[in-house]
mmCIF file of C-alpha atoms in Angstrom:
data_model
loop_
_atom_site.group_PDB
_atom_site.id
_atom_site.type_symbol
_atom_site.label_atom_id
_atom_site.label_comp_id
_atom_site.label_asym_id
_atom_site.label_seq_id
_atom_site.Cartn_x
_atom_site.Cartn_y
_atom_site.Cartn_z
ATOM 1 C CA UNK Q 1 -8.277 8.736 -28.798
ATOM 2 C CA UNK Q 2 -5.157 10.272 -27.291
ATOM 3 C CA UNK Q 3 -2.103 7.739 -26.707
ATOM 4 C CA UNK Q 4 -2.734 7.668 -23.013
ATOM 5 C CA UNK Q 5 -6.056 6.714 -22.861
ATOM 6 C CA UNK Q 6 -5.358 3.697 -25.501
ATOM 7 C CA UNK Q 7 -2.435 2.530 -23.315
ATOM 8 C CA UNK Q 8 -5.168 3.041 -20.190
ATOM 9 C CA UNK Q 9 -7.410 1.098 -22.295
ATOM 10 C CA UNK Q 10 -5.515 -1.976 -22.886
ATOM 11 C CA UNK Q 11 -4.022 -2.804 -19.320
ATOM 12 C CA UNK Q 12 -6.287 -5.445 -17.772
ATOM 13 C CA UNK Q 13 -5.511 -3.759 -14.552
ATOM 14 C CA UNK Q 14 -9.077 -0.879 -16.042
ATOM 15 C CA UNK Q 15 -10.242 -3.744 -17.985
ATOM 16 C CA UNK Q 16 -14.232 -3.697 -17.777
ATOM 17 C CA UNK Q 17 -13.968 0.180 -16.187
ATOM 18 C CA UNK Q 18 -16.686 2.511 -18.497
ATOM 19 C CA UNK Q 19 -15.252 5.011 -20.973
ATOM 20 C CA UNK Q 20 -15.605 8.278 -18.609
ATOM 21 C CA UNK Q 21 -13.972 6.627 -15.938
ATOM 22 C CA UNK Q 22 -10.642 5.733 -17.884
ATOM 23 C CA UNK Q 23 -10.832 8.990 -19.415
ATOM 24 C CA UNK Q 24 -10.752 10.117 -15.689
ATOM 25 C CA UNK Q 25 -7.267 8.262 -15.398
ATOM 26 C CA UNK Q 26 -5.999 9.026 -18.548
ATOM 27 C CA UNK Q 27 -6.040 13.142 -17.495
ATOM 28 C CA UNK Q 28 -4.291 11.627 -14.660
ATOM 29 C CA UNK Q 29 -1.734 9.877 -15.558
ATOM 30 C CA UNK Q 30 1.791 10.908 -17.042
ATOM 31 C CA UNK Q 31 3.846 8.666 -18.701
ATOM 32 C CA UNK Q 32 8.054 8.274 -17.385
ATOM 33 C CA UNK Q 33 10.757 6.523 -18.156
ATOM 34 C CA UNK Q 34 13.065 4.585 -15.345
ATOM 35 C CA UNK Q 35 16.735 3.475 -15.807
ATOM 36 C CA UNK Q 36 17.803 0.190 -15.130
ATOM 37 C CA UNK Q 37 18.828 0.233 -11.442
ATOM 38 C CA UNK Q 38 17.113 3.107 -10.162
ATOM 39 C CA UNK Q 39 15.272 2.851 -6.922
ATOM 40 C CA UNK Q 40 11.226 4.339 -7.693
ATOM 41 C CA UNK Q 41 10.732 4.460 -4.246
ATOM 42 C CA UNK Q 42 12.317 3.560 -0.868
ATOM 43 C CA UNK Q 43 10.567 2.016 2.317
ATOM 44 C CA UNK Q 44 9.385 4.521 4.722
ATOM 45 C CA UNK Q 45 9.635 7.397 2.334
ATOM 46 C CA UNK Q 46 6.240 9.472 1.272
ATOM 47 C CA UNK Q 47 3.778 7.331 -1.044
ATOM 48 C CA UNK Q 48 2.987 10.257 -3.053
ATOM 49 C CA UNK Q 49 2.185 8.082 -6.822
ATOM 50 C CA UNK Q 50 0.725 4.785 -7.911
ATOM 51 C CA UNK Q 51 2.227 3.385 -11.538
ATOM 52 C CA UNK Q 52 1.526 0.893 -14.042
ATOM 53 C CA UNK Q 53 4.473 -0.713 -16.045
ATOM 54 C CA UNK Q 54 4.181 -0.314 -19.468
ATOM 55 C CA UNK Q 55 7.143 -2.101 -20.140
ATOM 56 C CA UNK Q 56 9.993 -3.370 -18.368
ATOM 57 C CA UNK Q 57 10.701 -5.399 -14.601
ATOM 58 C CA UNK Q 58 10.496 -3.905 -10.841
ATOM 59 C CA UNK Q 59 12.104 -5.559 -8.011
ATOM 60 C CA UNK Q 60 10.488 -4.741 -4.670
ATOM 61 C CA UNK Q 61 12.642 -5.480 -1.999
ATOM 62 C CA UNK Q 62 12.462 -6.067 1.557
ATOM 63 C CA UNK Q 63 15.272 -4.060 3.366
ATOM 64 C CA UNK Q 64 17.230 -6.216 5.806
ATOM 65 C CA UNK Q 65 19.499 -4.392 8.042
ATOM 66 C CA UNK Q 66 22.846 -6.032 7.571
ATOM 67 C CA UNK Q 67 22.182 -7.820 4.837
ATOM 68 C CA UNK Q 68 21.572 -7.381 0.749
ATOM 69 C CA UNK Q 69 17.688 -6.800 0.588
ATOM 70 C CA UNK Q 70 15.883 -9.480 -0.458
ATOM 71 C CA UNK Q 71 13.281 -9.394 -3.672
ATOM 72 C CA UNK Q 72 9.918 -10.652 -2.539
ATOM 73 C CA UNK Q 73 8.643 -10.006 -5.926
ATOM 74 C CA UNK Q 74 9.121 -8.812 -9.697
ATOM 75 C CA UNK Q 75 6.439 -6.305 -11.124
ATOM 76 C CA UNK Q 76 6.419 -6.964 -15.020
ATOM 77 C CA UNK Q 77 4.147 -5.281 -17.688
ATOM 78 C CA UNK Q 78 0.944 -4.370 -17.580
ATOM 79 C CA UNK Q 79 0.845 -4.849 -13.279
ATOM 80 C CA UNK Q 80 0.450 -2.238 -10.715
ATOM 81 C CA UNK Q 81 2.911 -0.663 -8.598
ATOM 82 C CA UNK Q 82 2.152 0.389 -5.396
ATOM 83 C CA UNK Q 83 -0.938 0.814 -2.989
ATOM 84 C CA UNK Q 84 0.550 2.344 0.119
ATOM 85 C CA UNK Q 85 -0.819 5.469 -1.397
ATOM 86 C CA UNK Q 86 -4.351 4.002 -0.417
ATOM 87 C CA UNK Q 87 -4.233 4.284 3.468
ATOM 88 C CA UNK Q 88 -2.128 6.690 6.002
ATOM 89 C CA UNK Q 89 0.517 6.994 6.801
ATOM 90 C CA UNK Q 90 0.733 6.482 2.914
ATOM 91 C CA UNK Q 91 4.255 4.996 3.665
ATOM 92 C CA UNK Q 92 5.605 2.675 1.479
ATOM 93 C CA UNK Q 93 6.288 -0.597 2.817
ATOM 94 C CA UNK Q 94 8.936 -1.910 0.331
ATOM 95 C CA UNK Q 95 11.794 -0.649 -2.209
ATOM 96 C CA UNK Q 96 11.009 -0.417 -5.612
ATOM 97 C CA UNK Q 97 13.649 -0.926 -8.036
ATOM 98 C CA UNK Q 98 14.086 -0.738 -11.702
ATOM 99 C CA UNK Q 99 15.624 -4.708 -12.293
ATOM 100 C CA UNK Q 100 15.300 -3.346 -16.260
ATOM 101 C CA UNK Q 101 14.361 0.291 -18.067
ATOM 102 C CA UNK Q 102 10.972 0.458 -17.251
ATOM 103 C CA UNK Q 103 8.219 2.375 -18.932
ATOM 104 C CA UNK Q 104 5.437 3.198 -16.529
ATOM 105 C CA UNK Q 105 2.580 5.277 -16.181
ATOM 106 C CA UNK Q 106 2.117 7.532 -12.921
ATOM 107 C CA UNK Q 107 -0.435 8.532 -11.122
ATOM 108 C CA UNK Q 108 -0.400 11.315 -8.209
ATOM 109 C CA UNK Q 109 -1.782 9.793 -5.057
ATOM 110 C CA UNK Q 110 -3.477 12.831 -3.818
ATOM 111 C CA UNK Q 111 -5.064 13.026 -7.182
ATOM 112 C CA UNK Q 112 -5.763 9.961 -7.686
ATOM 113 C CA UNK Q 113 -7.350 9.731 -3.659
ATOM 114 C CA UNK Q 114 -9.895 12.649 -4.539
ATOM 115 C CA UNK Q 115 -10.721 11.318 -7.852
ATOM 116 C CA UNK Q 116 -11.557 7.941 -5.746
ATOM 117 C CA UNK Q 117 -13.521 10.042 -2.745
ATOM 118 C CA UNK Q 118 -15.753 12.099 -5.391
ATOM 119 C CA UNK Q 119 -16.571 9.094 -8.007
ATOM 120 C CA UNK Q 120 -17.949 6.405 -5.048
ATOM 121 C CA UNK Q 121 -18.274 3.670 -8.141
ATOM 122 C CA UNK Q 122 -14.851 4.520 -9.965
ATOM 123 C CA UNK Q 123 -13.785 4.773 -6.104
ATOM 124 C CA UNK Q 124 -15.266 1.102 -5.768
ATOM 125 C CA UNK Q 125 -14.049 -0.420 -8.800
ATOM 126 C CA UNK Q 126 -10.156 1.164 -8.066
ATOM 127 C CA UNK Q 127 -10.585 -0.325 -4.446
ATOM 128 C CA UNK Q 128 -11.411 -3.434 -5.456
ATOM 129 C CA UNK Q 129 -8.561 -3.639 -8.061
ATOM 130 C CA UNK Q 130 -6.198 -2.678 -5.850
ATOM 131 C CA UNK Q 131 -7.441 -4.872 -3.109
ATOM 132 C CA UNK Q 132 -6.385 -7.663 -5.294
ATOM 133 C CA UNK Q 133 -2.909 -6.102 -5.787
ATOM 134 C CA UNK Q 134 -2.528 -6.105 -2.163
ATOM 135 C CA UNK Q 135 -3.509 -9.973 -1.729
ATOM 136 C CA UNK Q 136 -0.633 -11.054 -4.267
ATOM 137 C CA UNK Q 137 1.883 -8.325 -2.352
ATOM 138 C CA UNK Q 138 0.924 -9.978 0.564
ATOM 139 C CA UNK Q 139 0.804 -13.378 -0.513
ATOM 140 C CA UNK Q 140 4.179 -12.994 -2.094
ATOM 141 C CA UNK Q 141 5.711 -11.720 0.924
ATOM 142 C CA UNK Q 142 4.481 -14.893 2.768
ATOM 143 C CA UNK Q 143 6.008 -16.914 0.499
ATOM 144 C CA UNK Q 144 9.702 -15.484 0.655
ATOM 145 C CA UNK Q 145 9.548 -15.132 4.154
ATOM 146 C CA UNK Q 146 8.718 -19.058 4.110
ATOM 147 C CA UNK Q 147 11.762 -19.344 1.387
ATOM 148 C CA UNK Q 148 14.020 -17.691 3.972
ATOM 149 C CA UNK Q 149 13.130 -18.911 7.102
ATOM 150 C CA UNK Q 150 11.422 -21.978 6.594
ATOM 151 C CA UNK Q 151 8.801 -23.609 8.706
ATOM 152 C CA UNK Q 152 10.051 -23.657 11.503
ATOM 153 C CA UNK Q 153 11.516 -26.948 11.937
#
């Protein structure tokens, strides 16, 4: 079993995915290495990956013009990073940044989007997953915004 597909194999992000579709991933996916304050990926730019943190903490950030961006929520190991790869304008909607040296493992988007398109179940299952991802993302965001601005009262 190549190194990949065991780290593939024990994120409970694939948990309960079959064999041939993690191998699918595993040919996929590239491992990298982040330094501590490095930005993955900015608002508004291209979406062109997906990643997985192996190891380490990701800040995303909502950019607030005049101000210090605010962190709506920490990505630690073993949780997914990014699904704005999923649907055009594949835009990413936050910054990602490196809080700690993160090890992560990347996907291409336009890889990973045909892989999805010509395997309707692995398509499924990864739609689902990330489906979930997007609830917390969303749910987190709520939940900051209430933090800053309150209720209205």
């Amino acid at each position: 079993m190549s190194n990949t597909m065991a780290q593939i194999k024990d994120l409970k992000f694939f948990s309960g995915l079959k064999r041939r579709h993690l191998e699918v991933l595993a040919a996929l996916a590239k491992e990298i290495e982040v330094e501590k304050g490095t930005y993955i990926f900015r608002e508004g730019d291209d979406a062109l990956r997906c990643l997985v943190i192996l190891s380490g903490d990701v800040a995303l950030e909502l950019p607030m013009q005049g101000r210090d961006p605010r962190t709506v929520q920490t990505v630690h190991d073993g949780e997914v990073l990014g699904w704005s790869w999923l649907y055009p304008p594949h835009r990413w909607t936050f910054d990602a940044r490196a809080v700690t040296d993160v090890t992560a493992l990347v996907f291409d988007a336009e890889q990973l989007r045909a892989v999805k398109d010509s395997d309707h179940e692995l398509g499924f299952q990864l739609m689902t997953r990330f489906g979930k991802v997007m609830v917390s993302r969303l749910q987190a965001t709520r939940m900051r915004l209430m933090d800053l601005y309150g209720n209205g009262n």
